[in-house]
Amino acid sequence: VLNPESVAAAAKIFQEAVRNYSGLVTVEVVAKHADGHPIDLEIRAAGATADQGRLRGFRGISRDITDRKKAEAALRESESFLTSIVENLPMMLFVKDAKDLRFVRFNQAGEDLLGYSRKEMIGKNDYDFFPQEQADFFNEKDRLVLGGKIPVDIPEEKIGTRTRGERILHTKKIPILSENGEPRYLLGISEDITEQRKAQADLRDSEELFHSLVRESSDGITLVDEDGIVIEGNDAMARISGIPRKDASGALNTDL
């Protein structure tokens, strides 16, 4: 009836029960149906006693738990798939409980960004890690999400980290509701945009420097696009051509 592995497992449990005079055992085994397909069984047995209370055997029931085991396997596979996605996201992902806003989940990208392990983070809140002003800001947005039961997009927020200094994040916060529609958790996904913001600032500074040099140059300078249309000309070019800067913009380069 049972496969060899199940025979060994069941025998071990029953023998242990006999040695310890325990009259109740539960064991899960794999049996073989008459048509050959496997069946998952749960055996619950109570000891039958003889004189002086010694066990002389067991009486029990067997329950077919094949469907339950399949459902459990499917759930494990689903959880494993979800965990794989969460852990491989390049952005920080965190989950807080709706009541106290304590962290209940944190991914690897979050650990790398903040410099705190998930073991340190789980069960704690923002005030345990971040300056008061930042923690107040995070909590204000959290309550807005949970109170309104709506997602909130935060284009830019600053956050202090353990090893990387202050960073700039683009964060989306989403309420996770229970079956009755009440907030149960808060899901947050944050992208580190520090380098992006720095690059944008550097580009603006570079462009401002370039335009300043053009404006102040004593040589006539004209900027044109690929079609020869004037984009910008400096004061020196206006003096040379006799065309005011405001009139030169949009003209053909050959008109100057």
CSV table of C-alpha atoms in Angstrom, one decimal:
chain,number,residue,atom,x,y,z
A,1,VAL,CA,0.0,0.0,0.0
A,2,LEU,CA,2.8,2.5,1.0
A,3,ASN,CA,5.9,3.3,-0.9
A,4,PRO,CA,9.2,2.4,0.8
A,5,GLU,CA,9.9,5.9,2.0
A,6,SER,CA,6.5,6.2,3.6
A,7,VAL,CA,6.8,2.7,5.2
A,8,ALA,CA,10.1,3.9,6.9
A,9,ALA,CA,8.6,7.2,8.0
A,10,ALA,CA,5.4,5.6,9.4
A,11,ALA,CA,7.4,2.8,11.2
A,12,LYS,CA,9.7,5.3,12.9
A,13,ILE,CA,6.8,7.4,14.3
A,14,PHE,CA,4.8,4.4,15.5
A,15,GLN,CA,7.9,2.8,17.1
A,16,GLU,CA,8.7,6.0,18.9
A,17,ALA,CA,5.1,6.1,20.1
A,18,VAL,CA,5.4,2.6,21.5
A,19,ARG,CA,8.7,3.3,23.2
A,20,ASN,CA,7.3,6.4,24.9
A,21,TYR,CA,3.9,4.8,25.6
A,22,SER,CA,2.3,7.6,23.6
A,23,GLY,CA,-1.2,6.7,22.4
A,24,LEU,CA,-1.7,9.3,19.7
A,25,VAL,CA,0.2,9.7,16.5
A,26,THR,CA,-0.2,11.6,13.2
A,27,VAL,CA,1.8,10.8,10.1
A,28,GLU,CA,1.6,11.8,6.4
A,29,VAL,CA,2.4,9.1,3.9
A,30,VAL,CA,2.1,8.4,0.2
A,31,ALA,CA,0.0,5.4,-0.6
A,32,LYS,CA,-0.7,3.7,-4.0
A,33,HIS,CA,-4.2,3.5,-5.4
A,34,ALA,CA,-5.4,0.3,-7.0
A,35,ASP,CA,-5.0,1.8,-10.4
A,36,GLY,CA,-1.4,2.8,-9.6
A,37,HIS,CA,-1.6,6.5,-9.1
A,38,PRO,CA,-0.2,7.9,-5.8
A,39,ILE,CA,-2.4,9.2,-3.0
A,40,ASP,CA,-1.3,11.5,-0.1
A,41,LEU,CA,-2.8,10.2,3.2
A,42,GLU,CA,-2.9,11.6,6.7
A,43,ILE,CA,-3.1,8.9,9.3
A,44,ARG,CA,-4.3,9.8,12.8
A,45,ALA,CA,-4.1,6.8,15.2
A,46,ALA,CA,-4.8,6.4,18.9
A,47,GLY,CA,-3.2,3.6,20.9
A,48,ALA,CA,-5.1,0.6,22.1
A,49,THR,CA,-4.0,-0.4,25.6
A,50,ALA,CA,-3.7,-3.8,27.2
A,51,ASP,CA,-3.0,-4.7,30.8
A,52,GLN,CA,-0.9,-2.2,32.9
A,53,GLY,CA,-1.6,0.4,30.3
A,54,ARG,CA,0.9,-0.9,27.8
A,55,LEU,CA,0.2,-0.3,24.1
A,56,ARG,CA,-0.9,-3.4,22.2
A,57,GLY,CA,-1.7,-1.6,18.9
A,58,PHE,CA,-3.3,1.4,17.3
A,59,ARG,CA,-6.7,2.2,15.9
A,60,GLY,CA,-7.0,5.1,13.5
A,61,ILE,CA,-8.4,6.8,10.4
A,62,SER,CA,-6.8,7.8,7.1
A,63,ARG,CA,-7.8,10.9,5.2
A,64,ASP,CA,-7.0,11.6,1.6
A,65,ILE,CA,-5.1,14.9,1.6
A,66,THR,CA,-3.9,14.7,-2.1
A,67,ASP,CA,-5.8,17.9,-3.1
A,68,ARG,CA,-4.5,19.8,0.0
A,69,LYS,CA,-1.0,18.8,-0.7
A,70,LYS,CA,-1.3,19.9,-4.3
A,71,ALA,CA,-2.7,23.2,-3.1
A,72,GLU,CA,0.1,23.6,-0.6
A,73,ALA,CA,2.7,22.8,-3.4
A,74,ALA,CA,1.1,25.3,-5.7
A,75,LEU,CA,1.1,27.9,-2.9
A,76,ARG,CA,4.8,27.3,-2.2
A,77,GLU,CA,5.6,27.6,-5.9
A,78,SER,CA,3.6,30.9,-6.1
A,79,GLU,CA,5.4,32.3,-3.1
A,80,SER,CA,8.7,31.2,-4.4
A,81,PHE,CA,7.9,32.9,-7.8
A,82,LEU,CA,6.8,36.1,-6.0
A,83,THR,CA,9.9,36.1,-3.8
A,84,SER,CA,12.1,35.7,-6.8
A,85,ILE,CA,10.6,38.7,-8.4
A,86,VAL,CA,10.7,40.9,-5.3
A,87,GLU,CA,14.4,40.0,-4.5
A,88,ASN,CA,15.5,40.6,-8.1
A,89,LEU,CA,13.9,44.0,-8.5
A,90,PRO,CA,16.5,46.7,-9.0
A,91,MET,CA,14.4,49.1,-6.9
A,92,MET,CA,13.8,49.1,-3.1
A,93,LEU,CA,10.6,47.4,-2.1
A,94,PHE,CA,9.1,47.5,1.4
A,95,VAL,CA,5.9,46.6,3.1
A,96,LYS,CA,4.6,48.1,6.3
A,97,ASP,CA,1.6,47.1,8.5
A,98,ALA,CA,-1.2,49.6,8.3
A,99,LYS,CA,-1.7,50.0,12.0
A,100,ASP,CA,1.8,50.9,13.3
A,101,LEU,CA,3.6,51.4,10.0
A,102,ARG,CA,6.3,48.9,11.0
A,103,PHE,CA,8.3,47.1,8.3
A,104,VAL,CA,7.1,43.5,7.6
A,105,ARG,CA,9.0,42.9,4.4
A,106,PHE,CA,12.1,44.3,2.7
A,107,ASN,CA,14.0,43.3,-0.4
A,108,GLN,CA,17.7,43.0,-1.2
A,109,ALA,CA,17.8,46.2,-3.2
A,110,GLY,CA,16.5,48.0,-0.1
A,111,GLU,CA,19.3,46.5,2.0
A,112,ASP,CA,21.9,47.6,-0.5
A,113,LEU,CA,20.5,51.1,-0.7
A,114,LEU,CA,19.9,51.9,3.0
A,115,GLY,CA,22.8,49.8,4.5
A,116,TYR,CA,20.4,48.1,6.9
A,117,SER,CA,19.7,44.3,6.9
A,118,ARG,CA,16.1,43.2,6.7
A,119,LYS,CA,16.7,41.6,10.1
A,120,GLU,CA,17.3,45.0,11.5
A,121,MET,CA,14.4,46.6,9.7
A,122,ILE,CA,11.6,44.1,10.3
A,123,GLY,CA,9.4,45.1,13.2
A,124,LYS,CA,10.8,48.7,13.3
A,125,ASN,CA,9.5,51.9,11.9
A,126,ASP,CA,10.9,55.0,10.2
A,127,TYR,CA,11.8,56.7,13.4
A,128,ASP,CA,14.2,54.0,14.3
A,129,PHE,CA,16.4,54.7,11.3
A,130,PHE,CA,15.9,58.2,9.9
A,131,PRO,CA,16.1,61.8,11.1
A,132,GLN,CA,12.9,63.2,12.6
A,133,GLU,CA,12.0,65.5,9.7
A,134,GLN,CA,12.4,62.7,7.2
A,135,ALA,CA,10.5,60.2,9.3
A,136,ASP,CA,7.7,62.7,9.7
A,137,PHE,CA,7.5,63.2,5.9
A,138,PHE,CA,7.4,59.4,5.3
A,139,ASN,CA,4.7,58.9,7.9
A,140,GLU,CA,2.6,61.8,6.5
A,141,LYS,CA,2.6,60.2,3.0
A,142,ASP,CA,1.9,56.8,4.5
A,143,ARG,CA,-1.2,58.0,6.3
A,144,LEU,CA,-2.3,59.8,3.2
A,145,VAL,CA,-2.2,56.6,1.2
A,146,LEU,CA,-3.9,54.5,3.9
A,147,GLY,CA,-6.5,57.1,4.9
A,148,GLY,CA,-7.5,57.8,1.3
A,149,LYS,CA,-7.0,54.2,0.2
A,150,ILE,CA,-5.3,55.5,-2.9
A,151,PRO,CA,-1.8,55.2,-4.4
A,152,VAL,CA,0.5,58.2,-4.0
A,153,ASP,CA,3.4,59.1,-6.3
A,154,ILE,CA,6.2,61.0,-4.6
A,155,PRO,CA,8.5,62.3,-7.4
A,156,GLU,CA,11.3,63.3,-5.1
A,157,GLU,CA,12.1,62.6,-1.4
A,158,LYS,CA,15.4,62.6,0.5
A,159,ILE,CA,16.4,59.7,2.7
A,160,GLY,CA,19.4,59.2,5.0
A,161,THR,CA,21.4,55.9,4.6
A,162,ARG,CA,23.9,54.2,6.8
A,163,THR,CA,26.8,54.1,4.4
A,164,ARG,CA,25.9,56.2,1.3
A,165,GLY,CA,24.9,59.5,2.8
A,166,GLU,CA,21.7,61.2,1.8
A,167,ARG,CA,20.0,59.9,-1.3
A,168,ILE,CA,17.1,61.1,-3.5
A,169,LEU,CA,14.3,58.7,-4.2
A,170,HIS,CA,11.3,58.5,-6.5
A,171,THR,CA,8.7,56.6,-4.5
A,172,LYS,CA,5.3,55.1,-5.2
A,173,LYS,CA,3.1,54.0,-2.2
A,174,ILE,CA,0.1,51.7,-2.6
A,175,PRO,CA,-2.5,50.6,-0.1
A,176,ILE,CA,-3.0,46.9,0.2
A,177,LEU,CA,-6.6,46.3,1.3
A,178,SER,CA,-8.3,43.4,3.1
A,179,GLU,CA,-11.4,41.6,1.8
A,180,ASN,CA,-13.6,44.1,3.6
A,181,GLY,CA,-11.8,47.0,1.9
A,182,GLU,CA,-9.9,48.2,4.9
A,183,PRO,CA,-6.1,49.0,4.7
A,184,ARG,CA,-4.0,46.1,5.8
A,185,TYR,CA,-0.6,46.9,4.5
A,186,LEU,CA,1.3,49.6,2.7
A,187,LEU,CA,3.5,48.7,-0.3
A,188,GLY,CA,6.3,51.0,-1.3
A,189,ILE,CA,8.6,50.9,-4.3
A,190,SER,CA,11.5,53.4,-4.4
A,191,GLU,CA,13.9,54.2,-7.2
A,192,ASP,CA,17.2,55.8,-6.3
A,193,ILE,CA,17.4,58.9,-8.7
A,194,THR,CA,20.3,60.6,-7.0
A,195,GLU,CA,22.7,60.2,-9.9
A,196,GLN,CA,20.0,61.2,-12.3
A,197,ARG,CA,19.2,64.4,-10.4
A,198,LYS,CA,23.0,65.1,-10.2
A,199,ALA,CA,23.4,64.6,-13.9
A,200,GLN,CA,20.5,67.0,-14.6
A,201,ALA,CA,22.0,69.6,-12.3
A,202,ASP,CA,25.4,69.2,-14.0
A,203,LEU,CA,23.8,69.6,-17.4
A,204,ARG,CA,22.0,72.8,-16.4
A,205,ASP,CA,25.2,74.2,-15.0
A,206,SER,CA,27.1,73.3,-18.2
A,207,GLU,CA,24.4,74.8,-20.4
A,208,GLU,CA,24.3,78.0,-18.3
A,209,LEU,CA,28.1,78.3,-18.5
A,210,PHE,CA,28.0,77.7,-22.3
A,211,HIS,CA,25.4,80.4,-22.8
A,212,SER,CA,27.2,82.8,-20.6
A,213,LEU,CA,30.4,82.4,-22.6
A,214,VAL,CA,28.5,82.9,-25.8
A,215,ARG,CA,26.8,86.0,-24.5
A,216,GLU,CA,30.0,87.6,-23.2
A,217,SER,CA,32.2,86.7,-26.2
A,218,SER,CA,33.6,89.7,-28.2
A,219,ASP,CA,33.4,87.6,-31.3
A,220,GLY,CA,30.1,87.2,-33.2
A,221,ILE,CA,28.6,83.8,-32.5
A,222,THR,CA,25.5,82.4,-34.0
A,223,LEU,CA,23.9,79.1,-33.1
A,224,VAL,CA,21.9,77.4,-35.8
A,225,ASP,CA,20.0,74.1,-36.1
A,226,GLU,CA,20.4,71.5,-38.8
A,227,ASP,CA,18.1,73.5,-41.2
A,228,GLY,CA,20.2,76.6,-40.8
A,229,ILE,CA,17.6,78.4,-38.6
A,230,VAL,CA,19.1,80.7,-36.1
A,231,ILE,CA,18.5,79.6,-32.5
A,232,GLU,CA,20.6,82.2,-30.7
A,233,GLY,CA,23.1,84.9,-31.5
A,234,ASN,CA,25.1,87.0,-29.2
A,235,ASP,CA,25.4,90.8,-28.9
A,236,ALA,CA,28.6,90.9,-30.9
A,237,MET,CA,26.8,89.1,-33.8
A,238,ALA,CA,24.0,91.7,-33.5
A,239,ARG,CA,26.5,94.5,-33.9
A,240,ILE,CA,28.3,92.9,-36.8
A,241,SER,CA,25.0,92.1,-38.7
A,242,GLY,CA,23.1,95.1,-37.6
A,243,ILE,CA,20.2,92.8,-36.8
A,244,PRO,CA,18.9,92.9,-33.2
A,245,ARG,CA,19.2,89.6,-31.3
A,246,LYS,CA,15.4,89.4,-30.9
A,247,ASP,CA,14.9,89.7,-34.7
A,248,ALA,CA,17.7,87.3,-35.6
A,249,SER,CA,16.1,84.3,-33.8
A,250,GLY,CA,14.3,82.2,-36.3
A,251,ALA,CA,15.9,83.7,-39.3
A,252,LEU,CA,18.0,81.8,-41.8
A,253,ASN,CA,21.7,81.9,-41.2
A,254,THR,CA,22.3,83.3,-44.7
A,255,ASP,CA,20.1,86.3,-43.8
A,256,LEU,CA,22.5,87.6,-41.2
